[in-house]
PDB file of N, CA and C in Angstrom:
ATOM      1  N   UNK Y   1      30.753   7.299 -36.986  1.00 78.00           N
ATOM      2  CA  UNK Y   1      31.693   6.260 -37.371  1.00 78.00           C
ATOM      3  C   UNK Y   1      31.474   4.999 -36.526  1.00 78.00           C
ATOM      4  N   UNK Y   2      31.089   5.711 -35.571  1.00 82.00           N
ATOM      5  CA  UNK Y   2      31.134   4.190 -34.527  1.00 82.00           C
ATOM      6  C   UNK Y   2      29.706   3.087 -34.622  1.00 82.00           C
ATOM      7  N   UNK Y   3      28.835   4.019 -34.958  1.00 90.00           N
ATOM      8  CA  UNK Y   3      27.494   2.969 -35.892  1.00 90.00           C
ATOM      9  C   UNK Y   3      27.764   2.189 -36.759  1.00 90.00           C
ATOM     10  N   UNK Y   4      28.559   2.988 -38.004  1.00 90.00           N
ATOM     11  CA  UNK Y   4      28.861   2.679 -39.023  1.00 90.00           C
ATOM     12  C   UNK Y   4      29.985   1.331 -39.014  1.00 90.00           C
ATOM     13  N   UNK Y   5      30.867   0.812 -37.719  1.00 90.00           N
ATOM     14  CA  UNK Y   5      31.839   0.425 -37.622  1.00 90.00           C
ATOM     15  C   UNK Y   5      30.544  -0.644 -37.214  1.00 90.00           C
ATOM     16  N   UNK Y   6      29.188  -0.584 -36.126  1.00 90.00           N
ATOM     17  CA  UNK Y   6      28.790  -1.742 -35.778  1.00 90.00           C
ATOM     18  C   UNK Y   6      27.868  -2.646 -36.206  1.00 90.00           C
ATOM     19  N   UNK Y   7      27.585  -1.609 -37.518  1.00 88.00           N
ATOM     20  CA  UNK Y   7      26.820  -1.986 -38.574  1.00 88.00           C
ATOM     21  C   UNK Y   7      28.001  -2.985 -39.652  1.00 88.00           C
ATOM     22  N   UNK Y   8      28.779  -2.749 -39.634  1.00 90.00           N
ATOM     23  CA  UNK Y   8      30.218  -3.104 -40.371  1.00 90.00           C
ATOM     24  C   UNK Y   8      30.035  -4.909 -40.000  1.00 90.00           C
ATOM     25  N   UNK Y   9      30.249  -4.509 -38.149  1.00 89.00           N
ATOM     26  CA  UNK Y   9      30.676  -6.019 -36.970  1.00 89.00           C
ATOM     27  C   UNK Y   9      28.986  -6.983 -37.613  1.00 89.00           C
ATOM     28  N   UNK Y  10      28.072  -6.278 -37.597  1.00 87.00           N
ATOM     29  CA  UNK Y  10      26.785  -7.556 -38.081  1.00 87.00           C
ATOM     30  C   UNK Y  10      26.528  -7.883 -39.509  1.00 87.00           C
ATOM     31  N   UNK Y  11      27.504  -7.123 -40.517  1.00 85.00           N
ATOM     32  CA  UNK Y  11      27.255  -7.923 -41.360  1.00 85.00           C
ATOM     33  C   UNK Y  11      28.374  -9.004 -41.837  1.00 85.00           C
ATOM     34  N   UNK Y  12      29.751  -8.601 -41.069  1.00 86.00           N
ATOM     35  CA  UNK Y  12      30.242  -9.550 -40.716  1.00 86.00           C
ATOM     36  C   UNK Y  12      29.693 -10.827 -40.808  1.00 86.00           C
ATOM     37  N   UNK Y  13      29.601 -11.013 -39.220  1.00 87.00           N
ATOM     38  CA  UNK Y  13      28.633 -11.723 -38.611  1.00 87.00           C
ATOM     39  C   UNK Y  13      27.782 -12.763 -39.511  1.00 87.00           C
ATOM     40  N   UNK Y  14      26.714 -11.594 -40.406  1.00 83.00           N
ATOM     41  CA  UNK Y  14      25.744 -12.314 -41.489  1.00 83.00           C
ATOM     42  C   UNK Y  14      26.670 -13.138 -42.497  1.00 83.00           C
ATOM     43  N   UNK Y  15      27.658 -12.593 -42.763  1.00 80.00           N
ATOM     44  CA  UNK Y  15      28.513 -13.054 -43.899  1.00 80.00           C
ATOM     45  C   UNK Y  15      29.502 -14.434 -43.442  1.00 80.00           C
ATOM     46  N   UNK Y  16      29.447 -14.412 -42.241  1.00 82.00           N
ATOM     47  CA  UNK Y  16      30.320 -15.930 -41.780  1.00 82.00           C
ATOM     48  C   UNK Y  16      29.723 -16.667 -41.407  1.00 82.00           C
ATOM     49  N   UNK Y  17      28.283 -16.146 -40.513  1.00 83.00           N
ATOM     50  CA  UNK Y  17      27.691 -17.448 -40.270  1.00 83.00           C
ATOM     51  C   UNK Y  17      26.752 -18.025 -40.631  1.00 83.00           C
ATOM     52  N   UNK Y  18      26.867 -19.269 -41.801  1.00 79.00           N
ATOM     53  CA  UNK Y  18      25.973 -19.181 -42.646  1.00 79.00           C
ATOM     54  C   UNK Y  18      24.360 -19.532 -42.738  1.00 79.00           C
ATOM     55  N   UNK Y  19      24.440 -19.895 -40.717  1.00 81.00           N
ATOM     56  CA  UNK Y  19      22.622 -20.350 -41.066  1.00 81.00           C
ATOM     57  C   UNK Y  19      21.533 -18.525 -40.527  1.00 81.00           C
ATOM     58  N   UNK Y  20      22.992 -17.337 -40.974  1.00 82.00           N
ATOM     59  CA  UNK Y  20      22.428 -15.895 -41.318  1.00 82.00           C
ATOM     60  C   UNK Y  20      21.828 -15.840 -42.822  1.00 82.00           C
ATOM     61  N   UNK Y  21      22.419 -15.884 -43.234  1.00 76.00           N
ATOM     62  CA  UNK Y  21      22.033 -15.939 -45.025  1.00 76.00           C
ATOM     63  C   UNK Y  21      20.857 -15.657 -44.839  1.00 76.00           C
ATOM     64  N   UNK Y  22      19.800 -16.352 -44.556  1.00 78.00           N
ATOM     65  CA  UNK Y  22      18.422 -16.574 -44.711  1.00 78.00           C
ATOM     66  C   UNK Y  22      18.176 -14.785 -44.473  1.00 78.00           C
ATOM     67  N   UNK Y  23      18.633 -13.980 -43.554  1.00 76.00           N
ATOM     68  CA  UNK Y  23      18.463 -12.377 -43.773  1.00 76.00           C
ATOM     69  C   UNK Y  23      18.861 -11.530 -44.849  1.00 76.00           C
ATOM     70  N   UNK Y  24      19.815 -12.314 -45.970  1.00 73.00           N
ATOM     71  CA  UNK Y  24      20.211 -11.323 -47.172  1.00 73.00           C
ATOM     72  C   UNK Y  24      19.019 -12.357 -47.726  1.00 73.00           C
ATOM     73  N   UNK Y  25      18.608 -13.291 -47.838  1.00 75.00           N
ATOM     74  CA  UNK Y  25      17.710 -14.055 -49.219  1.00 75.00           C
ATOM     75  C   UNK Y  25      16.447 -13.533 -48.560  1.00 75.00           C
ATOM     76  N   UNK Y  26      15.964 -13.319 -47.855  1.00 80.00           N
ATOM     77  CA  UNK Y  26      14.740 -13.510 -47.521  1.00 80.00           C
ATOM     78  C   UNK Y  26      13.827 -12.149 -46.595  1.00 80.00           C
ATOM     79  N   UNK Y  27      14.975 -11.665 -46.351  1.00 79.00           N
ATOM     80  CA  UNK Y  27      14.220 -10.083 -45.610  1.00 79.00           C
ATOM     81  C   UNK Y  27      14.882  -8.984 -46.405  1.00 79.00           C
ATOM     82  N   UNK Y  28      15.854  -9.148 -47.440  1.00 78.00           N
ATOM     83  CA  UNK Y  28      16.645  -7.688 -48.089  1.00 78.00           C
ATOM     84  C   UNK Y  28      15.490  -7.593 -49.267  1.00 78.00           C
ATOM     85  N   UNK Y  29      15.302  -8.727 -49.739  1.00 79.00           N
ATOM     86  CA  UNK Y  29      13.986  -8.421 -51.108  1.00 79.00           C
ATOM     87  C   UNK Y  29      12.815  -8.085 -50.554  1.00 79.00           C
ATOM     88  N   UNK Y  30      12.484  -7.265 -49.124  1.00 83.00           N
ATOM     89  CA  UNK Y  30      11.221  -6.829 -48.573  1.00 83.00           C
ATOM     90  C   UNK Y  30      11.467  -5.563 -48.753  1.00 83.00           C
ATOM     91  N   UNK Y  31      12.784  -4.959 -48.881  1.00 83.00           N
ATOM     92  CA  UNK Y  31      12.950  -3.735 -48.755  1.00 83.00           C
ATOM     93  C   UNK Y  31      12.485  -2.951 -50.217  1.00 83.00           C
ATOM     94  N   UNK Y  32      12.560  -3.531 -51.261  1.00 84.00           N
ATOM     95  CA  UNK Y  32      12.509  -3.363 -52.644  1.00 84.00           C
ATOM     96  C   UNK Y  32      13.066  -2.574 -53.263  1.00 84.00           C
ATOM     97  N   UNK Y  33      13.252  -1.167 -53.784  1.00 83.00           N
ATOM     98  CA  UNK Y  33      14.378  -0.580 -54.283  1.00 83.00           C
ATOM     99  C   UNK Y  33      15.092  -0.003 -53.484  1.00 83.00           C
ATOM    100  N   UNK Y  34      14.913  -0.158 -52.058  1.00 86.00           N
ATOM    101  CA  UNK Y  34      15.767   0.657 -51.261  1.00 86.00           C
ATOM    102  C   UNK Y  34      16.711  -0.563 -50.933  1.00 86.00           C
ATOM    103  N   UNK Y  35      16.723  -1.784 -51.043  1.00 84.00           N
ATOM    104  CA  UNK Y  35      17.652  -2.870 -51.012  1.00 84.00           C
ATOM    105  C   UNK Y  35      19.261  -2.286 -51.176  1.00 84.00           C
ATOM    106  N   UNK Y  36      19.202  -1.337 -52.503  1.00 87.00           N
ATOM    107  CA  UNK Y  36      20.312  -0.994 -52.918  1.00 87.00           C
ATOM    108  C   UNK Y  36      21.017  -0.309 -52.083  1.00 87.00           C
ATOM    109  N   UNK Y  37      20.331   0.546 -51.422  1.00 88.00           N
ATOM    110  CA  UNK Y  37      20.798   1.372 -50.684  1.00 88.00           C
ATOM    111  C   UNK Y  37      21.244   0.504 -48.951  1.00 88.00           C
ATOM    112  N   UNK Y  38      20.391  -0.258 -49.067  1.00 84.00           N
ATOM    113  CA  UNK Y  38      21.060  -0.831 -48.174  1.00 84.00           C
ATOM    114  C   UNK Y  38      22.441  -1.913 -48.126  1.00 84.00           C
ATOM    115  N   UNK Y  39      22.576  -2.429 -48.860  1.00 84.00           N
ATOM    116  CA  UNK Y  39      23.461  -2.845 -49.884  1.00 84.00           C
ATOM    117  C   UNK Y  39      24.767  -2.268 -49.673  1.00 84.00           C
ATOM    118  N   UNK Y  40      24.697  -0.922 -50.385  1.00 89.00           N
ATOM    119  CA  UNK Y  40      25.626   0.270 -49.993  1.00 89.00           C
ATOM    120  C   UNK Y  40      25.457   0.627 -48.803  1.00 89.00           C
ATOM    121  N   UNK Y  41      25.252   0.758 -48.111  1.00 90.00           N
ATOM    122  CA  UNK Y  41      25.372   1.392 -46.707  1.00 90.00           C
ATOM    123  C   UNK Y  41      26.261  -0.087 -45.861  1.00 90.00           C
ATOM    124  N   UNK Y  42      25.632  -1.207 -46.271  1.00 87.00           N
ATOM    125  CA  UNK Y  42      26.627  -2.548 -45.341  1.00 87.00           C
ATOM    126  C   UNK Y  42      27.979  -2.306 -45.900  1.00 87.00           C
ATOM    127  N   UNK Y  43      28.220  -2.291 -47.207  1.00 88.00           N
ATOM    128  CA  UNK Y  43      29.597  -2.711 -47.830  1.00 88.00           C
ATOM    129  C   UNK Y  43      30.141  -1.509 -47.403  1.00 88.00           C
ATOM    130  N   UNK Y  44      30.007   0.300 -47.397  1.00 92.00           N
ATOM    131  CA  UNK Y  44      30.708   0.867 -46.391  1.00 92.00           C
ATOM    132  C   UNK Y  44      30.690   0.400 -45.328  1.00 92.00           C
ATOM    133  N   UNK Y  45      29.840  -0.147 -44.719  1.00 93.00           N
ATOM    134  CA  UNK Y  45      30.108  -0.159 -43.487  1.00 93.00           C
ATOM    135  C   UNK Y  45      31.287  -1.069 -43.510  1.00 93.00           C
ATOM    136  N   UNK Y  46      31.222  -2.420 -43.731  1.00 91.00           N
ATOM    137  CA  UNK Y  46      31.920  -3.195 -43.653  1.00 91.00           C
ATOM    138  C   UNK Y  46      33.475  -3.140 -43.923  1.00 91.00           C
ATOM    139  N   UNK Y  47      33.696  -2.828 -45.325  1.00 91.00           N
ATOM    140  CA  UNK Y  47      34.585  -2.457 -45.886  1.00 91.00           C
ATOM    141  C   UNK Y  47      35.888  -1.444 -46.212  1.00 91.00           C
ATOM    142  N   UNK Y  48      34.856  -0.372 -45.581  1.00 92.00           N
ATOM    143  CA  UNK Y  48      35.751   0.701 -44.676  1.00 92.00           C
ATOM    144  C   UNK Y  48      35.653   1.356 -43.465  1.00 92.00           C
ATOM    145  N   UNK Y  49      34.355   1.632 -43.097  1.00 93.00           N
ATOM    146  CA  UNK Y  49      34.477   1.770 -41.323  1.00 93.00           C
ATOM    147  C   UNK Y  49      34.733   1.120 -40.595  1.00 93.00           C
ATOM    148  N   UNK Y  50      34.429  -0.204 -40.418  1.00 92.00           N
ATOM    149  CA  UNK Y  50      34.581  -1.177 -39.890  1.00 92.00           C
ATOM    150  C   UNK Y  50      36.548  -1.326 -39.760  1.00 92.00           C
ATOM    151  N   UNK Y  51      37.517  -1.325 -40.576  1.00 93.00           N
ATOM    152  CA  UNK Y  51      38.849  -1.592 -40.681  1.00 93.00           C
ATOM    153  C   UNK Y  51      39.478  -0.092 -40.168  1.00 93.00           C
ATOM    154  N   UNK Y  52      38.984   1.203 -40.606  1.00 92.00           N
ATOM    155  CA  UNK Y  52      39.377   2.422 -40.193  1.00 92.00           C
ATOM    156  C   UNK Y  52      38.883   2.804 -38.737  1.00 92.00           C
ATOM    157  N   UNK Y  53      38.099   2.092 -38.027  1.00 93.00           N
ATOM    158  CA  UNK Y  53      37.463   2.308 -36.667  1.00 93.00           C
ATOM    159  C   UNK Y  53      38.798   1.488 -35.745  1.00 93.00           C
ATOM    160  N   UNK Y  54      38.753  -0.209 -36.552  1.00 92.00           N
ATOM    161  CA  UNK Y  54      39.536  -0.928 -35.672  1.00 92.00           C
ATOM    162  C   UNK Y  54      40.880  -0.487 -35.608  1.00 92.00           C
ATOM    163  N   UNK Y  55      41.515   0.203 -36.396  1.00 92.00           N
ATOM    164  CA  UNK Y  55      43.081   0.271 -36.359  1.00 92.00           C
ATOM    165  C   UNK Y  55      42.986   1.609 -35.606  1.00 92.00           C
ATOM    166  N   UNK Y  56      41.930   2.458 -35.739  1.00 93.00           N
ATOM    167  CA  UNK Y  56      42.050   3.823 -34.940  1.00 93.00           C
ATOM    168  C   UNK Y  56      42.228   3.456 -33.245  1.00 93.00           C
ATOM    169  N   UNK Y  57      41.266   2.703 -32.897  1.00 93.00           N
ATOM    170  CA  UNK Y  57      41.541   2.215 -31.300  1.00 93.00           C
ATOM    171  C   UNK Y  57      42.471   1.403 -30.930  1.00 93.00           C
ATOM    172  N   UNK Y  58      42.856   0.371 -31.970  1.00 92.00           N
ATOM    173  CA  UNK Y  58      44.063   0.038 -31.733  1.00 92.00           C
ATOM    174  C   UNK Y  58      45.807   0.399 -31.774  1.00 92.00           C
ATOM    175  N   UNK Y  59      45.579   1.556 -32.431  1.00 92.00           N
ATOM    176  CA  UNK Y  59      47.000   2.457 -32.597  1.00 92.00           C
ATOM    177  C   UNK Y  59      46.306   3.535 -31.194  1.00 92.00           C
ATOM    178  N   UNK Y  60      45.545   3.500 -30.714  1.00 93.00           N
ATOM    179  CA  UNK Y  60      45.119   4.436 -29.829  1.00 93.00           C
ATOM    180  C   UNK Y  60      45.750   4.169 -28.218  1.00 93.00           C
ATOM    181  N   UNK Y  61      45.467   2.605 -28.486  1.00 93.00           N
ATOM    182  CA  UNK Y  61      45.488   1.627 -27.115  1.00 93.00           C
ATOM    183  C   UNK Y  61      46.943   1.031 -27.308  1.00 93.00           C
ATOM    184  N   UNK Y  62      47.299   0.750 -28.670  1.00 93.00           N
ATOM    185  CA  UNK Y  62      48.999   0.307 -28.349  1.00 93.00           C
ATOM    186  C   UNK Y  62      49.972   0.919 -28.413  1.00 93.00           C
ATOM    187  N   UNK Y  63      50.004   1.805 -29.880  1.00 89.00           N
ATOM    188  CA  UNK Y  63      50.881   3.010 -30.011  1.00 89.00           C
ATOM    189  C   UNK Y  63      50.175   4.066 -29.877  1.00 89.00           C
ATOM    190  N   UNK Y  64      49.839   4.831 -29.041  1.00 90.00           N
ATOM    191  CA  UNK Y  64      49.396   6.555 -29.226  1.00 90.00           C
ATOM    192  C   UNK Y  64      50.390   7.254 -29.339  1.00 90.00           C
ATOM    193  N   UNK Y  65      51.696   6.975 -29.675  1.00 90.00           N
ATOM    194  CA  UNK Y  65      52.257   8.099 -30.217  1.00 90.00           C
ATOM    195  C   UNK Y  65      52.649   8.260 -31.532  1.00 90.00           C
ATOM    196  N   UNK Y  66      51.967   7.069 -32.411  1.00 87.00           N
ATOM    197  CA  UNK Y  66      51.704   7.138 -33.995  1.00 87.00           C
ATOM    198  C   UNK Y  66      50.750   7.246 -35.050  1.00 87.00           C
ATOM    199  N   UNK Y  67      49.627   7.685 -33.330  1.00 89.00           N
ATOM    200  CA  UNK Y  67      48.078   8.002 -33.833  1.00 89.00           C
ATOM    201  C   UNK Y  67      48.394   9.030 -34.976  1.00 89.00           C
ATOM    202  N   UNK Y  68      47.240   9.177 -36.161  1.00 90.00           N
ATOM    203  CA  UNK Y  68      47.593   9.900 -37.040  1.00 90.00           C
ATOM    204  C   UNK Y  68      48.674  10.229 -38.159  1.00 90.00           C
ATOM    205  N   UNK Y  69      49.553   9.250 -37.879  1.00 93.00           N
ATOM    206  CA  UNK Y  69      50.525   9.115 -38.357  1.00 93.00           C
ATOM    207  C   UNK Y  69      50.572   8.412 -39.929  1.00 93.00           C
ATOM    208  N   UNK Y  70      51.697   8.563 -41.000  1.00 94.00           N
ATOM    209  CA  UNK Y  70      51.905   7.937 -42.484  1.00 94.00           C
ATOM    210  C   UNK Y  70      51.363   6.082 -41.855  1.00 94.00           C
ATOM    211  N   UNK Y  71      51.923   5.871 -40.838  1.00 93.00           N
ATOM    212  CA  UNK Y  71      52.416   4.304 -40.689  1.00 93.00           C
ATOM    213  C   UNK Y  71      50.763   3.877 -40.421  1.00 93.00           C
ATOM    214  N   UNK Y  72      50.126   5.077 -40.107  1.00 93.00           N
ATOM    215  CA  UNK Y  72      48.375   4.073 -38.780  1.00 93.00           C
ATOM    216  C   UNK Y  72      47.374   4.427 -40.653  1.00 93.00           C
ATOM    217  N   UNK Y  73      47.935   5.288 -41.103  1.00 94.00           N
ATOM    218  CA  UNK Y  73      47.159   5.763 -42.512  1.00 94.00           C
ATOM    219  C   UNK Y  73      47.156   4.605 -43.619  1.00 94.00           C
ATOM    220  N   UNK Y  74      48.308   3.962 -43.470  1.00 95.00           N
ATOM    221  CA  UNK Y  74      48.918   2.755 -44.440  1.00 95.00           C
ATOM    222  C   UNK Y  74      48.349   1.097 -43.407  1.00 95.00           C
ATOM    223  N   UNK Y  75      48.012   1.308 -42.321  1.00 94.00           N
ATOM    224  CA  UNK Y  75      47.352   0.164 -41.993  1.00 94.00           C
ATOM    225  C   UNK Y  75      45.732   0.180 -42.458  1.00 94.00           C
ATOM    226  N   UNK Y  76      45.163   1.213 -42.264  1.00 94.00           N
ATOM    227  CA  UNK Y  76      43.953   1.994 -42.603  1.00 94.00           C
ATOM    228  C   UNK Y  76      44.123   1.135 -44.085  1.00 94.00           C
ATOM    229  N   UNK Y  77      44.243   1.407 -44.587  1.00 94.00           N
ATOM    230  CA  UNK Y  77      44.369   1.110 -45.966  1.00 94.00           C
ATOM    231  C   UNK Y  77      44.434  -0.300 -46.335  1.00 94.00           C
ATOM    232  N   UNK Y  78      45.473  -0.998 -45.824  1.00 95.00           N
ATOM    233  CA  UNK Y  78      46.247  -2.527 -45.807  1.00 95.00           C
ATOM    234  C   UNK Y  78      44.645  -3.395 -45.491  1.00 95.00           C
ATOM    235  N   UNK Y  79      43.960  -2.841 -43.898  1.00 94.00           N
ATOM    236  CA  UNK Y  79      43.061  -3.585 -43.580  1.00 94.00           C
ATOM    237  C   UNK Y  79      41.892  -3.611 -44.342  1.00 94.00           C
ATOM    238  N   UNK Y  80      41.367  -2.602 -44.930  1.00 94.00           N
ATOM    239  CA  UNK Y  80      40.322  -2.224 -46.037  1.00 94.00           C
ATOM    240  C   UNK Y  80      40.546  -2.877 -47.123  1.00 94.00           C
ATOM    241  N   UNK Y  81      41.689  -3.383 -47.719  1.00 94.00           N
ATOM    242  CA  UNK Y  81      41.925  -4.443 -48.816  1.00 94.00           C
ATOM    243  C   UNK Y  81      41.842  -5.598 -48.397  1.00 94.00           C
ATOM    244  N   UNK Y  82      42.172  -5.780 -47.160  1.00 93.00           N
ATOM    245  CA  UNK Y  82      42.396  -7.341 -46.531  1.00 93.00           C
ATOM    246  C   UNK Y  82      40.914  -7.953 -46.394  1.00 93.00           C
ATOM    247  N   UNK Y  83      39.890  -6.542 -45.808  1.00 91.00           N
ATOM    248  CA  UNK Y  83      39.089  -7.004 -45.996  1.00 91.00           C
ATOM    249  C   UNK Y  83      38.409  -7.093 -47.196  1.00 91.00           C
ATOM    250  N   UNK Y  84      38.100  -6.650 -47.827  1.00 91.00           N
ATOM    251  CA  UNK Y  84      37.170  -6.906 -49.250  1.00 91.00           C
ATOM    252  C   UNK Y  84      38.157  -8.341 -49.824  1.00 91.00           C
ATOM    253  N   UNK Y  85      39.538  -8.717 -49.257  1.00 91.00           N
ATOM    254  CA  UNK Y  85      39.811  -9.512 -49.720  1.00 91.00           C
ATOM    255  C   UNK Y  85      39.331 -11.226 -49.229  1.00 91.00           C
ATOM    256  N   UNK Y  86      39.157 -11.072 -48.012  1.00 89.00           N
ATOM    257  CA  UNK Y  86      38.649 -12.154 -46.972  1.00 89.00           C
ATOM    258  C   UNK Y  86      37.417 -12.610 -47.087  1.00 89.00           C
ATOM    259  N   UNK Y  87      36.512 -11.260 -47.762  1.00 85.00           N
ATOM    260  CA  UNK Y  87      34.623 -11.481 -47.737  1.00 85.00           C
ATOM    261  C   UNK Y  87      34.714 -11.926 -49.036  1.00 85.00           C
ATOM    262  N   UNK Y  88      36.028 -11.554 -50.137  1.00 84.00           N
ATOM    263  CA  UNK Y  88      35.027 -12.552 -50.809  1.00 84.00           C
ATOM    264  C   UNK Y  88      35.661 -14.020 -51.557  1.00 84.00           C
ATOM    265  N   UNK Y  89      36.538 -14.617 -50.076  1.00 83.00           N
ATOM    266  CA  UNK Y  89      36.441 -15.811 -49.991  1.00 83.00           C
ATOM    267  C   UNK Y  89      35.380 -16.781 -49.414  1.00 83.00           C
ATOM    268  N   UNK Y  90      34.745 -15.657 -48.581  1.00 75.00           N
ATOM    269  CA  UNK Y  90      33.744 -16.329 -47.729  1.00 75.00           C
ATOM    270  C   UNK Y  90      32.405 -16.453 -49.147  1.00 75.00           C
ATOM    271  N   UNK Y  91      31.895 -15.447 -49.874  1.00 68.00           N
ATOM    272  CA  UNK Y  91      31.244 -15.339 -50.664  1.00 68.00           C
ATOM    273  C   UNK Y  91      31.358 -16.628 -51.540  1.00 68.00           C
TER     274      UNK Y  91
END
């Protein structure tokens, strides 16, 4: 999870700052049909490890006594929409 969360943090990264781009236009079409797969492997990453990693350490480090809990399950969730909602303003 925790790869998957820092694989999540660089495509971030690629996705905000835009003189990155040049790595989705110009080195993802080297990969050739495995593109896809890489593709899929960022947008999990991004989209849900990345939001289910951060709220886990942070209910860890502020509340630990609601770790696991309905309330840390429903942020889990909240942030995973927030994000797919944020990337694709940036998009």
């Amino acid at each position: 999870m925790r790869v998957m969360a820092f694989i999540g943090v660089l495509g971030w990264i690629m996705l905000v700052v835009p003189e990155l781009h040049f790595l989705y236009k110009y080195l993802i079409p080297v990969l050739g049909a495995g593109k896809y797969l890489a593709f899929l492997v960022m947008g999990i990453a991004m989209f849900f490890c990345l939001p289910i990693a951060l709220t886990r350490k942070s209910f860890k480090a502020l509340l630990p006594a609601r770790c696991q809990s309905l309330i840390e399950k429903l942020m889990m969730g909240l942030l995973c929409v927030l994000s797919v909602v944020i990337s694709r303003h940036f998009m």
